[in-house]
Coordinates of C-alpha atoms in Angstrom, one line a residue:
X1 CA 191.8 76.0 83.7
X2 CA 188.4 74.7 82.3
X3 CA 189.1 71.0 81.8
X4 CA 188.5 69.0 85.1
X5 CA 188.9 65.2 85.5
X6 CA 185.7 63.2 85.7
X7 CA 184.8 62.9 89.2
X8 CA 183.7 59.5 90.4
X9 CA 181.1 59.1 93.1
X10 CA 183.3 58.4 96.1
X11 CA 184.7 61.9 95.7
X12 CA 184.0 64.2 98.7
X13 CA 185.2 67.4 97.9
X14 CA 187.4 69.3 95.3
X15 CA 189.7 72.4 95.9
X16 CA 191.8 74.2 93.7
X17 CA 194.7 76.5 94.9
X18 CA 196.6 79.0 92.9
X19 CA 200.2 78.7 94.4
X20 CA 201.8 80.9 92.4
X21 CA 199.6 83.5 93.5
X22 CA 198.9 82.1 96.8
X23 CA 194.9 82.6 96.4
X24 CA 192.5 79.8 96.6
X25 CA 189.1 79.2 95.0
X26 CA 186.8 76.4 95.7
X27 CA 184.8 74.0 93.8
X28 CA 182.6 71.7 95.8
X29 CA 179.8 71.1 93.8
X30 CA 177.4 70.8 96.7
X31 CA 179.7 68.6 99.0
X32 CA 181.5 69.6 101.8
X33 CA 184.6 71.1 101.8
X34 CA 186.5 69.6 104.9
X35 CA 189.4 71.4 104.9
X36 CA 191.9 73.4 102.5
X37 CA 195.9 73.1 102.2
X38 CA 198.2 74.3 99.4
X39 CA 200.4 72.0 97.3
X40 CA 203.6 71.0 99.5
X41 CA 206.7 72.5 98.7
X42 CA 208.5 69.4 97.3
X43 CA 205.6 69.0 95.1
X44 CA 205.8 72.5 94.1
X45 CA 209.7 72.3 93.4
X46 CA 209.2 69.5 91.1
X47 CA 206.9 71.3 88.6
X48 CA 208.2 73.1 85.8
X49 CA 209.2 77.1 86.7
X50 CA 206.5 79.4 86.0
X51 CA 203.8 76.8 85.8
X52 CA 200.5 77.2 87.8
X53 CA 199.6 74.6 90.4
X54 CA 196.3 73.0 91.6
X55 CA 195.7 70.6 94.3
X56 CA 192.8 68.3 94.6
X57 CA 191.5 66.9 98.0
X58 CA 189.7 63.6 97.5
X59 CA 188.0 61.5 100.3
X60 CA 188.1 57.7 100.0
X61 CA 185.0 56.1 101.7
X62 CA 183.6 52.6 101.8
X63 CA 187.0 51.5 103.7
X64 CA 187.7 51.4 107.4
X65 CA 190.3 54.2 107.5
X66 CA 189.6 57.3 105.2
X67 CA 192.4 59.0 103.7
X68 CA 192.7 61.9 101.2
X69 CA 194.7 62.0 97.9
X70 CA 196.7 65.2 97.3
X71 CA 197.0 65.8 93.6
X72 CA 199.2 68.8 92.3
X73 CA 198.6 69.5 88.6
X74 CA 201.5 71.2 86.7
X75 CA 200.7 73.0 83.6
X76 CA 201.8 76.0 81.5
X77 CA 199.6 78.7 80.6
X78 CA 200.2 77.9 77.2
X79 CA 200.6 74.5 75.9
X80 CA 199.1 71.2 75.9
X81 CA 198.8 68.0 78.4
X82 CA 199.8 68.4 82.1
X83 CA 201.7 66.1 84.6
X84 CA 200.2 64.9 87.9
X85 CA 202.0 64.4 91.0
X86 CA 200.0 62.8 94.2
X87 CA 200.1 61.6 97.4
X88 CA 198.0 60.0 100.1
X89 CA 197.3 61.9 103.4
X90 CA 195.3 60.5 106.3
X91 CA 192.7 62.8 108.0
X92 CA 192.7 62.6 111.9
X93 CA 190.9 65.8 112.6
X94 CA 193.0 66.4 115.8
X95 CA 194.0 70.2 116.8
X96 CA 197.6 70.7 117.4
X97 CA 200.6 71.0 115.2
X98 CA 200.5 68.0 112.7
X99 CA 203.3 66.0 111.8
X100 CA 204.8 66.9 108.2
X101 CA 204.1 63.5 107.3
X102 CA 200.3 63.4 107.2
X103 CA 200.2 59.7 107.7
X104 CA 201.9 60.0 111.2
X105 CA 199.5 60.6 113.7
X106 CA 201.4 63.0 115.9
X107 CA 200.6 66.3 117.0
X108 CA 202.4 69.0 119.2
X109 CA 200.6 71.6 121.4
X110 CA 203.1 74.4 122.3
X111 CA 203.1 77.1 124.9
X112 CA 203.2 80.6 123.5
X113 CA 203.2 84.1 124.7
X114 CA 199.3 83.9 124.1
X115 CA 198.6 80.2 124.3
X116 CA 198.7 78.7 127.5
X117 CA 195.6 76.3 127.3
X118 CA 193.5 74.5 124.7
X119 CA 191.7 71.4 124.0
X120 CA 192.5 67.9 122.7
X121 CA 190.8 64.9 121.9
X122 CA 191.1 61.6 120.0
X123 CA 191.2 61.2 116.2
X124 CA 187.7 62.3 114.6
X125 CA 186.1 63.1 117.9
X126 CA 183.2 63.4 118.6
X127 CA 183.0 60.6 115.9
X128 CA 184.2 57.5 116.8
X129 CA 188.2 56.7 116.4
X130 CA 190.0 54.8 113.7
X131 CA 191.0 51.4 114.3
X132 CA 194.8 50.1 113.9
X133 CA 195.9 53.6 115.0
X134 CA 199.1 54.8 117.0
X135 CA 199.0 58.4 118.0
X136 CA 201.2 60.7 119.9
X137 CA 200.3 64.1 121.6
X138 CA 203.0 66.2 122.8
X139 CA 202.6 69.2 125.2
X140 CA 205.4 71.3 125.3
X141 CA 205.8 73.6 128.2
X142 CA 208.4 76.5 128.5
X143 CA 211.4 76.4 130.8
X144 CA 209.8 78.0 133.7
X145 CA 206.4 76.1 133.2
X146 CA 204.8 72.8 134.1
X147 CA 202.4 70.8 132.1
X148 CA 198.7 70.1 133.1
X149 CA 196.1 67.6 131.6
X150 CA 192.4 67.0 132.7
X151 CA 189.9 64.9 130.9
X152 CA 186.2 65.8 130.5
X153 CA 185.4 62.5 128.9
X154 CA 187.1 59.0 128.6
X155 CA 185.5 55.9 126.8
X156 CA 187.6 53.7 125.1
X157 CA 186.6 50.2 123.7
X158 CA 187.2 47.4 126.1
X159 CA 186.4 46.5 129.7
X160 CA 189.5 47.8 131.0
X161 CA 189.9 49.8 134.3
X162 CA 192.3 50.7 137.0
X163 CA 193.1 47.3 138.5
X164 CA 194.3 45.4 135.2
X165 CA 197.2 46.4 132.6
X166 CA 194.7 46.8 130.0
X167 CA 196.0 43.9 127.5
X168 CA 194.3 43.2 124.4
X169 CA 192.0 46.3 124.2
X170 CA 192.7 50.0 123.4
X171 CA 194.8 52.3 125.7
X172 CA 196.3 55.8 126.6
X173 CA 199.7 56.0 128.5
X174 CA 200.7 59.1 129.5
X175 CA 204.3 60.2 130.0
X176 CA 206.6 62.9 131.6
X177 CA 209.2 63.5 128.9
X178 CA 212.6 65.5 129.4
X179 CA 215.9 65.8 127.8
X180 CA 218.4 63.8 129.5
X181 CA 221.7 65.1 127.5
X182 CA 223.1 67.7 125.6
X183 CA 221.8 66.3 122.4
X184 CA 218.5 66.7 123.6
X185 CA 217.6 63.1 123.6
X186 CA 214.5 62.5 125.5
X187 CA 213.5 60.1 128.2
X188 CA 210.0 59.1 128.8
X189 CA 208.7 58.1 132.2
X190 CA 205.3 56.5 132.7
X191 CA 202.7 58.0 134.6
X192 CA 199.9 55.8 133.9
X193 CA 198.1 53.6 131.7
X194 CA 194.3 53.9 131.3
X195 CA 191.6 52.0 129.2
X196 CA 187.8 51.2 129.2
X197 CA 186.0 53.8 131.1
X198 CA 188.6 54.4 133.6
X199 CA 188.7 58.4 133.4
X200 CA 192.7 59.5 134.2
X201 CA 193.0 61.8 137.4
X202 CA 194.4 65.4 136.8
X203 CA 197.8 65.2 135.8
X204 CA 200.7 67.5 136.2
X205 CA 204.5 67.3 135.3
X206 CA 206.7 67.5 138.1
X207 CA 209.1 70.7 138.8
X208 CA 211.6 70.9 136.6
X209 CA 209.8 68.7 133.9
X210 CA 208.1 71.0 131.1
X211 CA 206.8 68.2 128.9
X212 CA 203.8 65.4 128.9
X213 CA 203.2 63.2 126.0
X214 CA 200.1 61.2 125.6
X215 CA 200.2 58.0 123.4
X216 CA 196.8 56.3 122.1
X217 CA 196.9 52.8 120.7
X218 CA 193.8 51.0 119.4
X219 CA 193.4 47.2 118.1
X220 CA 191.5 46.2 114.9
X221 CA 188.3 45.5 116.9
X222 CA 185.8 47.8 118.2
X223 CA 185.8 51.7 118.2
X224 CA 183.9 54.5 120.3
X225 CA 184.3 58.2 120.6
X226 CA 187.4 58.1 122.6
X227 CA 188.5 60.9 125.0
X228 CA 188.3 64.7 125.2
X229 CA 190.3 67.0 127.7
X230 CA 192.0 70.1 128.3
X231 CA 195.8 71.3 128.5
X232 CA 197.5 74.1 130.4
X233 CA 200.9 75.2 130.8
X234 CA 201.4 77.0 134.2
X235 CA 204.2 78.7 136.1
X236 CA 206.5 76.2 137.7
X237 CA 206.5 75.8 141.3
X238 CA 208.8 74.4 143.6
X239 CA 207.8 70.7 144.9
X240 CA 207.9 71.6 148.5
X241 CA 206.8 75.4 148.1
X242 CA 205.5 76.8 151.3
X243 CA 202.8 78.7 149.4
X244 CA 201.1 75.3 148.5
X245 CA 200.1 74.8 152.1
X246 CA 200.6 70.9 151.6
X247 CA 203.4 68.6 150.8
X248 CA 206.7 67.5 152.7
X249 CA 210.2 66.2 152.2
X250 CA 209.9 63.5 155.3
X251 CA 213.5 62.1 156.2
X252 CA 215.1 60.7 159.5
X253 CA 211.7 59.5 160.8
X254 CA 210.7 56.0 161.7
X255 CA 207.1 56.6 161.5
X256 CA 204.2 59.7 161.0
X257 CA 201.2 60.7 159.9
X258 CA 199.7 62.5 156.6
X259 CA 196.7 64.0 156.3
X260 CA 195.0 66.7 153.5
X261 CA 193.4 69.0 154.6
X262 CA 195.2 68.6 157.8
X263 CA 192.8 67.4 160.8
X264 CA 193.6 65.6 164.1
X265 CA 194.0 62.1 164.5
X266 CA 190.6 60.3 164.9
X267 CA 188.8 63.2 164.1
X268 CA 186.9 64.2 160.9
X269 CA 188.0 67.1 158.6
X270 CA 186.1 70.3 159.5
X271 CA 187.2 71.9 155.9
X272 CA 187.3 70.8 152.1
X273 CA 190.2 70.8 149.7
X274 CA 190.0 73.0 146.5
X275 CA 190.4 73.2 143.0
X276 CA 193.9 73.0 141.1
X277 CA 195.6 71.6 144.3
X278 CA 198.9 70.1 144.0
X279 CA 200.8 68.4 146.7
X280 CA 203.6 66.0 147.1
X281 CA 205.1 63.9 149.9
X282 CA 208.4 62.1 149.4
X283 CA 209.2 59.7 152.3
X284 CA 213.1 58.4 152.7
X285 CA 213.8 55.9 155.5
X286 CA 216.8 54.0 156.3
X287 CA 218.6 51.9 153.7
X288 CA 217.9 48.4 154.1
X289 CA 213.9 49.6 155.3
X290 CA 210.6 49.8 153.5
X291 CA 207.9 52.2 153.8
X292 CA 204.5 50.9 155.0
X293 CA 201.3 53.0 154.1
X294 CA 197.9 52.4 156.3
X295 CA 195.5 54.5 154.5
X296 CA 193.0 55.2 157.4
X297 CA 190.4 57.7 155.8
X298 CA 189.6 58.5 152.4
X299 CA 186.8 60.9 151.2
X300 CA 187.9 61.9 147.6
X301 CA 185.4 62.5 145.0
X302 CA 185.1 59.8 142.2
X303 CA 185.0 56.2 142.3
X304 CA 187.0 53.2 141.2
X305 CA 184.5 50.7 142.0
X306 CA 183.1 49.6 138.6
X307 CA 180.1 47.5 139.7
X308 CA 178.2 50.6 141.0
X309 CA 179.6 53.8 139.3
X310 CA 178.1 55.1 136.2
X311 CA 179.8 55.6 132.8
X312 CA 180.2 59.1 133.6
X313 CA 181.4 59.1 137.0
X314 CA 183.7 55.9 137.2
X315 CA 187.4 57.2 137.5
X316 CA 189.2 59.9 139.6
X317 CA 188.8 62.8 137.1
X318 CA 187.9 65.4 140.0
X319 CA 190.8 64.5 142.3
X320 CA 193.3 61.6 143.3
X321 CA 195.7 60.3 145.7
X322 CA 198.7 59.0 143.6
X323 CA 200.8 56.3 145.4
X324 CA 204.0 55.7 143.6
X325 CA 205.7 52.6 145.5
X326 CA 208.6 52.1 143.3
X327 CA 210.4 55.1 141.6
X328 CA 213.1 52.9 139.6
X329 CA 210.5 51.5 137.4
X330 CA 207.7 52.6 135.1
X331 CA 205.1 50.1 136.7
X332 CA 203.2 51.6 139.4
X333 CA 201.2 49.8 142.0
X334 CA 197.7 51.4 142.5
X335 CA 198.6 54.6 141.0
X336 CA 195.4 56.4 141.6
X337 CA 192.9 56.5 144.6
X338 CA 189.6 58.3 145.0
X339 CA 186.0 57.4 146.5
X340 CA 184.5 57.3 149.8
X341 CA 183.6 53.6 150.2
X342 CA 185.8 50.9 151.6
X343 CA 185.5 49.0 148.3
X344 CA 187.6 51.8 146.9
X345 CA 190.7 51.4 148.9
X346 CA 192.5 48.4 147.8
X347 CA 194.5 45.8 149.7
X348 CA 192.9 46.8 152.8
X349 CA 194.1 50.4 152.6
X350 CA 197.9 48.9 153.0
X351 CA 200.7 49.7 150.5
X352 CA 204.2 48.9 150.9
X353 CA 207.5 50.3 148.8
X354 CA 209.9 47.7 147.5
X355 CA 213.1 50.0 148.8
X356 CA 213.2 52.8 151.0
X357 CA 211.5 55.6 149.4
X358 CA 207.9 56.2 148.4
X359 CA 206.1 59.3 146.8
X360 CA 202.6 60.5 147.2
X361 CA 201.0 63.1 145.3
X362 CA 197.3 64.5 145.8
X363 CA 196.0 66.8 142.9
X364 CA 192.7 68.3 141.9
X365 CA 191.3 69.5 138.6
X366 CA 189.9 73.0 138.0
X367 CA 186.3 71.3 138.2
X368 CA 186.8 69.7 141.6
X369 CA 183.6 69.9 143.7
X370 CA 185.5 69.6 147.1
X371 CA 185.9 66.7 149.6
X372 CA 187.1 65.7 153.1
X373 CA 190.5 64.5 151.7
X374 CA 192.3 61.6 153.0
X375 CA 194.5 60.6 156.3
X376 CA 197.3 57.9 156.6
X377 CA 199.8 56.2 158.9
X378 CA 203.3 55.5 157.7
X379 CA 206.4 53.5 159.2
X380 CA 209.4 52.0 158.3
X381 CA 209.6 48.1 158.1
X382 CA 212.3 45.7 157.2
X383 CA 212.5 41.8 156.6
X384 CA 215.3 40.5 158.9
X385 CA 217.6 38.4 156.8
X386 CA 218.1 34.6 157.5
X387 CA 219.8 34.5 161.1
X388 CA 219.5 38.2 161.7
X389 CA 217.1 39.4 164.3
X390 CA 215.3 42.6 165.3
X391 CA 217.5 45.4 166.7
X392 CA 216.9 46.1 170.4
X393 CA 214.5 49.0 170.0
X394 CA 212.4 47.2 167.3
X395 CA 209.3 44.7 167.8
X396 CA 209.1 41.6 165.7
X397 CA 205.9 41.3 163.9
X398 CA 204.6 37.6 164.1
X399 CA 202.9 37.0 161.0
X400 CA 204.8 39.2 158.0
X401 CA 208.0 38.8 160.1
X402 CA 208.9 42.6 160.1
X403 CA 211.0 44.7 162.2
X404 CA 209.1 47.8 163.6
X405 CA 210.1 50.4 165.9
X406 CA 209.3 49.4 169.4
X407 CA 207.5 52.7 170.2
X408 CA 204.5 51.6 167.6
X409 CA 203.8 48.5 169.8
X410 CA 200.8 48.9 171.5
X411 CA 199.7 52.5 170.0
X412 CA 196.1 51.7 168.8
X413 CA 197.2 51.2 165.4
X414 CA 198.4 47.9 163.4
X415 CA 201.7 48.8 162.0
X416 CA 202.9 45.2 160.9
X417 CA 200.8 45.3 157.9
X418 CA 198.0 43.6 156.3
X419 CA 196.3 40.7 158.4
X420 CA 198.9 41.0 161.1
X421 CA 197.9 42.7 164.4
X422 CA 200.7 41.4 166.8
X423 CA 201.8 44.5 167.5
X424 CA 198.4 45.2 169.1
X425 CA 197.3 41.7 170.5
X426 CA 196.3 40.9 173.7
X427 CA 199.1 39.0 174.8
X428 CA 201.4 42.3 174.1
X429 CA 198.9 44.8 175.2
X430 CA 196.4 43.3 177.5
X431 CA 192.4 43.9 177.0
X432 CA 191.9 47.0 174.8
X433 CA 190.3 49.7 176.2
X434 CA 187.0 50.3 174.2
X435 CA 186.6 53.9 172.5
X436 CA 183.2 55.0 171.8
X437 CA 182.1 58.0 169.9
X438 CA 179.5 60.7 171.4
X439 CA 176.3 58.9 170.5
X440 CA 177.8 55.7 171.7
X441 CA 178.3 57.2 175.0
X442 CA 174.9 58.2 175.0
X443 CA 173.6 54.8 174.0
X444 CA 175.8 53.3 176.9
X445 CA 174.7 55.6 179.4
X446 CA 171.1 54.8 178.5
X447 CA 171.8 51.0 178.8
X448 CA 173.7 51.4 182.1
X449 CA 170.7 53.7 183.5
X450 CA 168.4 50.8 182.3
X451 CA 170.2 48.5 184.3
X452 CA 170.7 50.4 187.4
X453 CA 166.9 51.1 187.1
X454 CA 166.2 47.5 187.2
X455 CA 168.4 46.6 189.8
X456 CA 166.9 49.5 192.0
X457 CA 163.4 48.1 191.0
X458 CA 164.4 44.6 192.3
X459 CA 165.6 45.6 195.7
X460 CA 162.6 48.0 196.1
X461 CA 160.5 45.0 195.3
X462 CA 162.8 42.9 197.8
X463 CA 162.5 45.4 200.4
X464 CA 158.7 45.7 200.5
X465 CA 158.2 41.9 200.3
X466 CA 160.5 41.6 203.3
X467 CA 158.6 44.6 205.4
X468 CA 155.2 42.8 204.5
X469 CA 156.6 39.4 206.0
X470 CA 157.9 41.2 208.8
X471 CA 154.3 42.9 209.3
X472 CA 152.9 39.6 209.1
X473 CA 154.8 37.8 211.4
X474 CA 154.4 40.9 213.9
X475 CA 150.5 40.4 213.7
X476 CA 150.7 36.7 214.0
X477 CA 153.1 37.2 217.2
X478 CA 150.8 39.6 218.6
X479 CA 147.5 37.5 218.1
X480 CA 149.4 34.5 219.8
X481 CA 150.2 36.7 222.7
X482 CA 146.9 37.7 222.9
X483 CA 145.4 34.1 223.0
X484 CA 147.8 33.3 225.7
X485 CA 146.8 36.2 227.7
X486 CA 143.3 35.0 227.4
X487 CA 144.0 31.7 228.8
X488 CA 146.1 32.7 231.6
X489 CA 142.9 34.5 232.7
X490 CA 140.6 31.7 232.3
X491 CA 142.8 29.5 234.3
X492 CA 143.2 31.9 237.3
X493 CA 139.6 32.3 237.5

């Protein structure tokens, strides 16, 4: 084929492919060939039999969303004229298995005998992603695997963070997805929504769930270079496996404490958490009760304080404690926690479930640097209905109107919820004993020693003064006695 249609200035590359012989020759005329692809079967089948086929890829520039035109030329070895069949294709430049319809931004990442990990990123990364885009990434593990996602970069247009619902800006939703019936219909369970620079924490599907789905939605205004991350398919491990060394299914208890790495109450952790940790706790209390959690310590790398963290350190990409307060809806309250400052702990560190079950997870990434972990106390609470009272073995919280176990009264911890310290009040417990640290002990001992020394000095001074006064009085008495004796001698003479 010698005759080639004239090229217009906006053409970026040109590719010929002889589909009948499955060979390719490239004609770029000094321009960059972005990718190659043979004519689709549906176009080939529409050409006359024994014809040769050629496909041209044209890049249309000058508009906000570039696309490609596939031209399949059908012609005979002998004869005159030709017929052109064309279709439009969008080029997203995303790794993975693309959807058959190139205009649909959907990509699959499947586990295979030799494929257990890989990279994914936003369309056209590291360049800016296009506006008005709705892309889906599906990570499909094998039947005996769990899917895992970790992010290395996350920067979307907008000012979103963990504390809002990402309205009116670009965002990423991540779901667990699983079959719900024999017809393989799928059910998606939202894990979290992320926007702005709030980098997601490590995400792993639950035991028995093999797939994860990421949905990326952009609006018409503002674009950035998006996100970049890694996916992994790992052998499935039961939720409460003893080999994990963490996690527990807690039942038939009214209160308790969770710490990871485990360390005694009131003390600091002596060990650090490690990479690729995956721990899970389920707390189930009696029907009609709620679970109240009081986070007492947190030393987890990362930060959710968007006022102080940098663009590369915001978020919980290394490790996170996730609290799922309501397992019946997709909307989670404070799903991810990390940081080491008081400002990193929302709601004063207290979270309450609307029902009698709460799920907590702690995950670390393959690049986690290690931290002191976290500690929390939990107890069951309930709101007595109108006309009802707390049970005989329960304590009534004055402000929040909770009923809690009476054993929690005066235990040194606030168990009635935020801003309610009635279970530790002076009226209930008397004057609290002041607990001090080792360094405070030394300071107190120094203060007491100084006070005692001062008292002793005053006593010594007083004793000296009294002794001096007594000596002076004794000298005056003796002088007076001598004077009286002298006068007596004079009278006798």
